[in-house]
Amino acid sequence: MLVSIIKGIVGKGADYLITLKANQKAARWSVEDTVPTLHSNDEWKSEWELAHGRLYQRRCRVYSDISGIKALEKFLNVKAVVTIDTHTIEKKSRTEQNQTRYYITSLEEGAQTLDRISRMHWGIENNLHWTQGARMSQDSTKRKETKSANNLDSIQKLVYIIYTIASKKHLPEAIREKRTLESQVLSHCILRQEQLGLCYFSS
């Protein structure tokens, strides 16, 4: 799956910075085992930041000498492995947590730039998830089958994209009736899925 995604990106003449998740077992394990033995080409550490009751600091490292990681050869145009370590401290409990994310990229950029790109991605993801959950009642929408869950998720994303495009065109009626527009389109989509017996909606 990831191989085909990257192939499609490269085929369009674009670059990528993609998380190497645990489901990419061979590649992920190889990277985890090899990175500690490598010397990073660039490194950047953020200042401590406070958000949502947590203090956190990020450290990004870039490793370009990855010729020895054979499991990455199946991915097109891989130029480097990127690691981002996040150190989090809960403000109230003072509980500390460390997390490392692994990425592969076709970009030849410094650590600070790559860290900024990864943060932009998560900002988009978090905003989209909040919109689907808080504004489109995703959590209260029950599905009977896995396919219907995937279908409805895609529909909700499409509704969000349609509204975003409309609002950027500065259409007053779209801005004034944002919640109405979202709910009307979504209600129609849910009704159609109910008619097909794919899901039911619980308010």
Short mmCIF file of C-alpha atoms in Angstrom, two decimals:
data_model
loop_
_atom_site.label_atom_id
_atom_site.label_comp_id
_atom_site.label_asym_id
_atom_site.label_seq_id
_atom_site.Cartn_x
_atom_site.Cartn_y
_atom_site.Cartn_z
CA MET A 1 0.00 0.00 0.00
CA LEU A 2 2.69 2.50 1.00
CA VAL A 3 4.77 1.50 -2.02
CA SER A 4 1.89 2.33 -4.37
CA ILE A 5 1.14 5.62 -2.57
CA ILE A 6 4.74 6.74 -2.93
CA LYS A 7 4.80 5.59 -6.55
CA GLY A 8 1.75 7.74 -7.24
CA ILE A 9 3.28 10.77 -5.52
CA VAL A 10 6.56 10.46 -7.39
CA GLY A 11 4.68 9.83 -10.63
CA LYS A 12 3.04 13.25 -10.24
CA GLY A 13 6.44 14.87 -9.85
CA ALA A 14 5.93 15.60 -6.14
CA ASP A 15 7.98 14.91 -3.02
CA TYR A 16 6.93 13.18 0.17
CA LEU A 17 7.53 12.94 3.90
CA ILE A 18 5.66 9.85 5.08
CA THR A 19 5.40 8.17 8.46
CA LEU A 20 6.86 4.69 8.55
CA LYS A 21 4.23 2.92 10.62
CA ALA A 22 4.39 -0.40 12.41
CA ASN A 23 2.37 -2.14 9.69
CA GLN A 24 5.41 -1.73 7.42
CA LYS A 25 7.08 -4.39 9.51
CA ALA A 26 10.29 -5.13 7.62
CA ALA A 27 11.05 -1.49 6.80
CA ARG A 28 10.11 -0.20 10.26
CA TRP A 29 12.10 -2.83 12.12
CA SER A 30 15.12 -2.33 9.87
CA VAL A 31 15.04 1.42 10.42
CA GLU A 32 14.61 1.07 14.18
CA ASP A 33 17.56 -1.33 14.36
CA THR A 34 19.84 0.65 12.05
CA VAL A 35 19.24 4.30 13.01
CA PRO A 36 21.01 4.05 16.40
CA THR A 37 24.19 3.01 14.55
CA LEU A 38 24.08 5.94 12.11
CA HIS A 39 25.39 9.49 12.39
CA SER A 40 22.76 12.14 11.69
CA ASN A 41 23.44 14.67 8.95
CA ASP A 42 21.40 17.34 10.66
CA GLU A 43 19.62 17.80 13.97
CA TRP A 44 17.22 20.38 15.38
CA LYS A 45 15.57 20.72 18.78
CA SER A 46 12.59 22.96 19.49
CA GLU A 47 12.05 25.15 22.52
CA TRP A 48 9.67 23.89 25.20
CA GLU A 49 6.07 24.65 24.23
CA LEU A 50 2.82 24.55 26.20
CA ALA A 51 -0.40 23.27 24.62
CA HIS A 52 -3.49 21.48 25.97
CA GLY A 53 -2.05 21.33 29.48
CA ARG A 54 1.17 19.70 28.30
CA LEU A 55 4.75 20.82 27.95
CA TYR A 56 6.49 19.29 24.98
CA GLN A 57 9.76 19.46 23.11
CA ARG A 58 10.63 17.96 19.74
CA ARG A 59 13.96 16.80 18.41
CA CYS A 60 14.29 16.08 14.69
CA ARG A 61 17.20 14.18 13.17
CA VAL A 62 17.93 13.49 9.50
CA TYR A 63 19.89 10.44 8.32
CA SER A 64 20.97 10.46 4.69
CA ASP A 65 23.41 7.54 4.76
CA ILE A 66 20.76 4.83 4.46
CA SER A 67 22.30 2.65 1.75
CA GLY A 68 22.61 -0.20 4.24
CA ILE A 69 18.86 -0.36 4.92
CA LYS A 70 17.83 -2.79 2.19
CA ALA A 71 14.18 -2.84 3.27
CA LEU A 72 13.83 0.75 2.00
CA GLU A 73 14.87 -0.08 -1.55
CA LYS A 74 11.27 -0.87 -2.55
CA PHE A 75 10.30 2.79 -1.99
CA LEU A 76 11.01 5.24 -4.82
CA ASN A 77 13.34 8.21 -4.36
CA VAL A 78 14.05 7.74 -0.66
CA LYS A 79 16.70 10.30 0.20
CA ALA A 80 16.69 10.09 3.99
CA VAL A 81 15.21 8.65 7.15
CA VAL A 82 13.84 11.21 9.61
CA THR A 83 13.22 10.64 13.30
CA ILE A 84 11.20 12.97 15.50
CA ASP A 85 11.45 12.43 19.24
CA THR A 86 8.75 14.11 21.33
CA HIS A 87 9.24 14.59 25.06
CA THR A 88 5.94 15.40 26.78
CA ILE A 89 5.29 16.44 30.39
CA GLU A 90 1.74 16.63 31.77
CA LYS A 91 1.50 19.97 33.54
CA LYS A 92 -0.68 18.77 36.44
CA SER A 93 0.59 15.26 37.09
CA ARG A 94 4.16 15.89 35.87
CA THR A 95 3.95 12.55 34.08
CA GLU A 96 6.58 12.30 31.36
CA GLN A 97 6.34 10.44 28.08
CA ASN A 98 8.73 9.94 25.19
CA GLN A 99 7.68 9.00 21.67
CA THR A 100 9.67 8.48 18.49
CA ARG A 101 8.17 8.70 15.02
CA TYR A 102 10.02 7.43 11.96
CA TYR A 103 9.65 8.94 8.50
CA ILE A 104 11.07 8.41 5.04
CA THR A 105 11.40 11.31 2.64
CA SER A 106 12.38 12.23 -0.88
CA LEU A 107 13.23 15.76 0.26
CA GLU A 108 16.78 16.96 0.75
CA GLU A 109 16.01 19.47 3.47
CA GLY A 110 17.33 20.31 6.92
CA ALA A 111 15.93 18.97 10.18
CA GLN A 112 14.06 22.16 11.12
CA THR A 113 12.27 22.32 7.76
CA LEU A 114 11.28 18.65 7.88
CA ASP A 115 10.01 19.03 11.43
CA ARG A 116 7.88 22.00 10.33
CA ILE A 117 6.44 19.97 7.44
CA SER A 118 5.51 17.10 9.76
CA ARG A 119 3.80 19.52 12.14
CA MET A 120 1.79 21.03 9.29
CA HIS A 121 0.56 17.54 8.42
CA TRP A 122 -0.54 16.77 11.98
CA GLY A 123 -2.22 20.15 12.25
CA ILE A 124 -4.32 19.34 9.18
CA GLU A 125 -5.11 15.85 10.46
CA ASN A 126 -6.09 17.06 13.94
CA ASN A 127 -8.32 19.80 12.51
CA LEU A 128 -10.02 17.32 10.17
CA HIS A 129 -10.57 14.77 12.95
CA TRP A 130 -12.02 17.47 15.22
CA THR A 131 -14.36 18.64 12.45
CA GLN A 132 -15.59 15.10 11.79
CA GLY A 133 -16.05 14.35 15.48
CA ALA A 134 -17.36 17.61 16.92
CA ARG A 135 -19.17 19.14 13.96
CA MET A 136 -20.32 16.11 12.00
CA SER A 137 -21.20 13.82 14.93
CA GLN A 138 -18.95 11.05 13.65
CA ASP A 139 -18.80 9.33 17.03
CA SER A 140 -22.61 9.07 17.23
CA THR A 141 -22.99 7.64 13.74
CA LYS A 142 -23.35 3.86 13.95
CA ARG A 143 -22.33 1.61 11.07
CA LYS A 144 -23.28 -1.99 10.45
CA GLU A 145 -20.32 -2.90 8.27
CA THR A 146 -16.67 -1.92 7.89
CA LYS A 147 -17.28 -0.79 4.31
CA SER A 148 -20.03 1.58 5.40
CA ALA A 149 -17.71 3.09 8.02
CA ASN A 150 -15.08 3.73 5.37
CA ASN A 151 -17.69 5.12 2.96
CA LEU A 152 -19.14 7.50 5.53
CA ASP A 153 -15.68 8.65 6.58
CA SER A 154 -14.90 9.49 2.95
CA ILE A 155 -18.24 11.31 2.56
CA GLN A 156 -17.60 13.41 5.66
CA LYS A 157 -14.17 14.39 4.39
CA LEU A 158 -15.72 15.33 1.05
CA VAL A 159 -18.32 17.51 2.80
CA TYR A 160 -15.54 19.25 4.72
CA ILE A 161 -13.54 19.85 1.52
CA ILE A 162 -16.59 21.21 -0.34
CA TYR A 163 -17.33 23.68 2.43
CA THR A 164 -13.66 24.71 2.71
CA ILE A 165 -13.54 25.49 -1.01
CA ALA A 166 -16.81 27.42 -0.81
CA SER A 167 -15.75 29.47 2.21
CA LYS A 168 -12.45 30.39 0.58
CA LYS A 169 -14.44 31.92 -2.26
CA HIS A 170 -15.98 34.23 0.37
CA LEU A 171 -19.56 33.24 -0.31
CA PRO A 172 -21.57 35.01 2.44
CA GLU A 173 -24.38 32.44 2.46
CA ALA A 174 -21.89 29.61 2.92
CA ILE A 175 -20.18 31.44 5.77
CA ARG A 176 -23.44 32.35 7.51
CA GLU A 177 -24.90 28.87 7.12
CA LYS A 178 -21.79 26.77 7.71
CA ARG A 179 -23.36 24.32 10.16
CA THR A 180 -26.56 24.11 8.07
CA LEU A 181 -24.62 23.36 4.89
CA GLU A 182 -22.57 20.64 6.56
CA SER A 183 -25.55 19.05 8.31
CA GLN A 184 -27.79 19.09 5.22
CA VAL A 185 -25.23 17.42 2.98
CA LEU A 186 -24.27 14.92 5.67
CA SER A 187 -27.91 14.12 6.52
CA HIS A 188 -28.59 13.37 2.85
CA CYS A 189 -25.57 11.06 2.70
CA ILE A 190 -26.56 9.24 5.90
CA LEU A 191 -30.16 8.87 4.69
CA ARG A 192 -28.91 7.31 1.47
CA GLN A 193 -26.77 4.84 3.41
CA GLU A 194 -29.75 3.98 5.64
CA GLN A 195 -31.79 3.26 2.51
CA LEU A 196 -29.06 0.89 1.36
CA GLY A 197 -29.02 -0.76 4.79
CA LEU A 198 -25.42 0.20 5.46
CA CYS A 199 -25.77 2.23 8.64
CA TYR A 200 -28.15 3.96 10.99
CA PHE A 201 -27.84 7.36 12.65
CA SER A 202 -28.20 7.91 16.37
CA SER A 203 -28.60 11.48 17.59
#
